[in-house]
Amino acid sequence: MLVSDHLDLMPEFQREMFGWIRAGQVQLRDTVVDGLAQAPQAFIGLFKGANAGKMLVRIQ
């Protein structure tokens, strides 16, 4: 089964998913590391499963 096999269901999915996110029933998770110096370790962490959700490097 491929996602592209069900593109006709996309509007319904988006409507339901966005509603669940707004209601707090589905929570988005990110892993944030601070500083460009941590970028290599963050990248390696992607392959080791060290992140929850998206891996972000915050540069200030």
CSV table of N, CA and C in Angstrom, one decimal, residues 8-59:
chain,number,residue,atom,x,y,z
A,8,ASP,N,-7.1,10.5,-2.6
A,8,ASP,CA,-8.5,11.0,-2.5
A,8,ASP,C,-8.9,11.2,-1.0
A,9,LEU,N,-8.2,10.5,-0.1
A,9,LEU,CA,-8.5,10.7,1.3
A,9,LEU,C,-7.7,11.8,2.0
A,10,MET,N,-6.8,12.4,1.3
A,10,MET,CA,-6.0,13.5,1.9
A,10,MET,C,-6.8,14.6,2.6
A,11,PRO,N,-7.8,15.2,1.9
A,11,PRO,CA,-8.5,16.3,2.6
A,11,PRO,C,-9.1,15.8,3.9
A,12,GLU,N,-9.7,14.6,4.0
A,12,GLU,CA,-10.3,14.1,5.2
A,12,GLU,C,-9.2,13.9,6.3
A,13,PHE,N,-8.1,13.3,5.9
A,13,PHE,CA,-7.0,13.1,6.8
A,13,PHE,C,-6.5,14.4,7.4
A,14,GLN,N,-6.3,15.4,6.6
A,14,GLN,CA,-5.8,16.7,7.0
A,14,GLN,C,-6.8,17.3,8.0
A,15,ARG,N,-8.1,17.3,7.7
A,15,ARG,CA,-9.1,17.8,8.5
A,15,ARG,C,-9.1,17.2,9.9
A,16,GLU,N,-9.0,15.8,9.9
A,16,GLU,CA,-9.0,15.1,11.2
A,16,GLU,C,-7.7,15.3,12.0
A,17,MET,N,-6.6,15.2,11.3
A,17,MET,CA,-5.3,15.3,12.0
A,17,MET,C,-5.1,16.7,12.6
A,18,PHE,N,-5.4,17.7,11.8
A,18,PHE,CA,-5.2,19.1,12.3
A,18,PHE,C,-6.2,19.3,13.5
A,19,GLY,N,-7.3,18.7,13.5
A,19,GLY,CA,-8.3,18.8,14.6
A,19,GLY,C,-7.7,18.1,15.9
A,20,TRP,N,-7.1,17.0,15.7
A,20,TRP,CA,-6.5,16.2,16.8
A,20,TRP,C,-5.3,17.0,17.4
A,21,ILE,N,-4.5,17.6,16.5
A,21,ILE,CA,-3.4,18.4,17.0
A,21,ILE,C,-3.8,19.6,17.8
A,22,ARG,N,-4.8,20.3,17.3
A,22,ARG,CA,-5.4,21.4,18.0
A,22,ARG,C,-6.0,21.0,19.3
A,23,ALA,N,-6.6,19.9,19.4
A,23,ALA,CA,-7.2,19.4,20.6
A,23,ALA,C,-6.2,18.8,21.6
A,24,GLY,N,-4.9,18.6,21.2
A,24,GLY,CA,-3.9,18.1,22.0
A,24,GLY,C,-3.9,16.6,22.1
A,25,GLN,N,-4.7,15.9,21.2
A,25,GLN,CA,-4.8,14.5,21.1
A,25,GLN,C,-3.5,13.9,20.4
A,26,VAL,N,-2.9,14.7,19.6
A,26,VAL,CA,-1.7,14.3,18.9
A,26,VAL,C,-0.7,15.4,19.2
A,27,GLN,N,0.5,15.0,19.7
A,27,GLN,CA,1.5,16.0,20.0
A,27,GLN,C,2.7,15.8,19.1
A,28,LEU,N,3.2,17.0,18.6
A,28,LEU,CA,4.4,17.0,17.8
A,28,LEU,C,5.6,17.0,18.7
A,29,ARG,N,6.6,16.3,18.4
A,29,ARG,CA,7.8,16.3,19.2
A,29,ARG,C,9.0,16.6,18.4
A,30,ASP,N,9.9,17.4,19.0
A,30,ASP,CA,11.1,17.8,18.4
A,30,ASP,C,12.3,17.5,19.4
A,31,THR,N,13.5,17.3,18.8
A,31,THR,CA,14.7,17.3,19.6
A,31,THR,C,15.5,18.5,19.2
A,32,VAL,N,15.8,19.3,20.1
A,32,VAL,CA,16.6,20.5,19.8
A,32,VAL,C,17.9,20.5,20.5
A,33,VAL,N,19.0,20.7,19.8
A,33,VAL,CA,20.3,20.9,20.3
A,33,VAL,C,20.8,22.3,20.0
A,34,ASP,N,21.5,22.9,21.0
A,34,ASP,CA,21.9,24.3,20.8
A,34,ASP,C,23.3,24.4,20.3
A,35,GLY,N,23.5,25.2,19.3
A,35,GLY,CA,24.8,25.6,18.8
A,35,GLY,C,25.3,24.8,17.6
A,36,LEU,N,25.9,25.5,16.7
A,36,LEU,CA,26.4,24.9,15.5
A,36,LEU,C,27.4,23.8,15.8
A,37,ALA,N,28.2,24.0,16.9
A,37,ALA,CA,29.2,23.0,17.2
A,37,ALA,C,28.6,21.6,17.5
A,38,GLN,N,27.3,21.6,17.9
A,38,GLN,CA,26.6,20.3,18.2
A,38,GLN,C,26.0,19.7,17.0
A,39,ALA,N,26.0,20.3,15.8
A,39,ALA,CA,25.4,19.8,14.6
A,39,ALA,C,25.9,18.4,14.2
A,40,PRO,N,27.3,18.2,14.3
A,40,PRO,CA,27.7,16.8,13.9
A,40,PRO,C,27.2,15.7,14.8
A,41,GLN,N,27.1,16.0,16.1
A,41,GLN,CA,26.6,15.0,17.0
A,41,GLN,C,25.1,14.8,16.8
A,42,ALA,N,24.4,15.9,16.5
A,42,ALA,CA,22.9,15.8,16.2
A,42,ALA,C,22.7,15.0,15.0
A,43,PHE,N,23.6,15.2,13.9
A,43,PHE,CA,23.4,14.4,12.7
A,43,PHE,C,23.7,12.9,13.0
A,44,ILE,N,24.7,12.6,13.7
A,44,ILE,CA,25.0,11.2,14.1
A,44,ILE,C,23.8,10.6,14.9
A,45,GLY,N,23.2,11.5,15.8
A,45,GLY,CA,22.1,11.0,16.6
A,45,GLY,C,20.9,10.6,15.8
A,46,LEU,N,20.7,11.2,14.6
A,46,LEU,CA,19.6,10.8,13.7
A,46,LEU,C,19.7,9.3,13.4
A,47,PHE,N,20.9,8.8,13.2
A,47,PHE,CA,21.1,7.4,12.8
A,47,PHE,C,21.1,6.4,14.0
A,48,LYS,N,21.3,7.0,15.2
A,48,LYS,CA,21.3,6.2,16.4
A,48,LYS,C,19.9,6.2,17.1
A,49,GLY,N,19.0,6.9,16.5
A,49,GLY,CA,17.7,7.0,17.1
A,49,GLY,C,17.6,7.9,18.4
A,50,ALA,N,18.5,8.8,18.5
A,50,ALA,CA,18.6,9.7,19.6
A,50,ALA,C,17.6,10.8,19.7
A,51,ASN,N,16.8,10.9,18.6
A,51,ASN,CA,15.9,12.0,18.5
A,51,ASN,C,14.5,11.5,18.6
A,52,ALA,N,13.6,12.5,19.1
A,52,ALA,CA,12.2,12.2,19.1
A,52,ALA,C,11.6,13.3,18.1
A,53,GLY,N,11.0,12.8,17.1
A,53,GLY,CA,10.5,13.7,16.1
A,53,GLY,C,11.6,14.3,15.2
A,54,LYS,N,11.5,15.6,14.9
A,54,LYS,CA,12.5,16.3,14.1
A,54,LYS,C,13.7,16.6,15.0
A,55,MET,N,14.9,16.5,14.4
A,55,MET,CA,16.1,16.9,15.0
A,55,MET,C,16.4,18.3,14.5
A,56,LEU,N,16.5,19.3,15.4
A,56,LEU,CA,16.8,20.7,15.1
A,56,LEU,C,18.0,21.2,15.8
A,57,VAL,N,18.8,22.0,15.1
A,57,VAL,CA,20.0,22.6,15.6
A,57,VAL,C,19.6,24.1,15.7
A,58,ARG,N,19.6,24.6,17.0
A,58,ARG,CA,19.3,26.0,17.2
A,58,ARG,C,20.6,26.8,17.1
A,59,ILE,N,20.6,27.8,16.3
A,59,ILE,CA,21.8,28.7,16.1
A,59,ILE,C,21.3,30.1,16.5
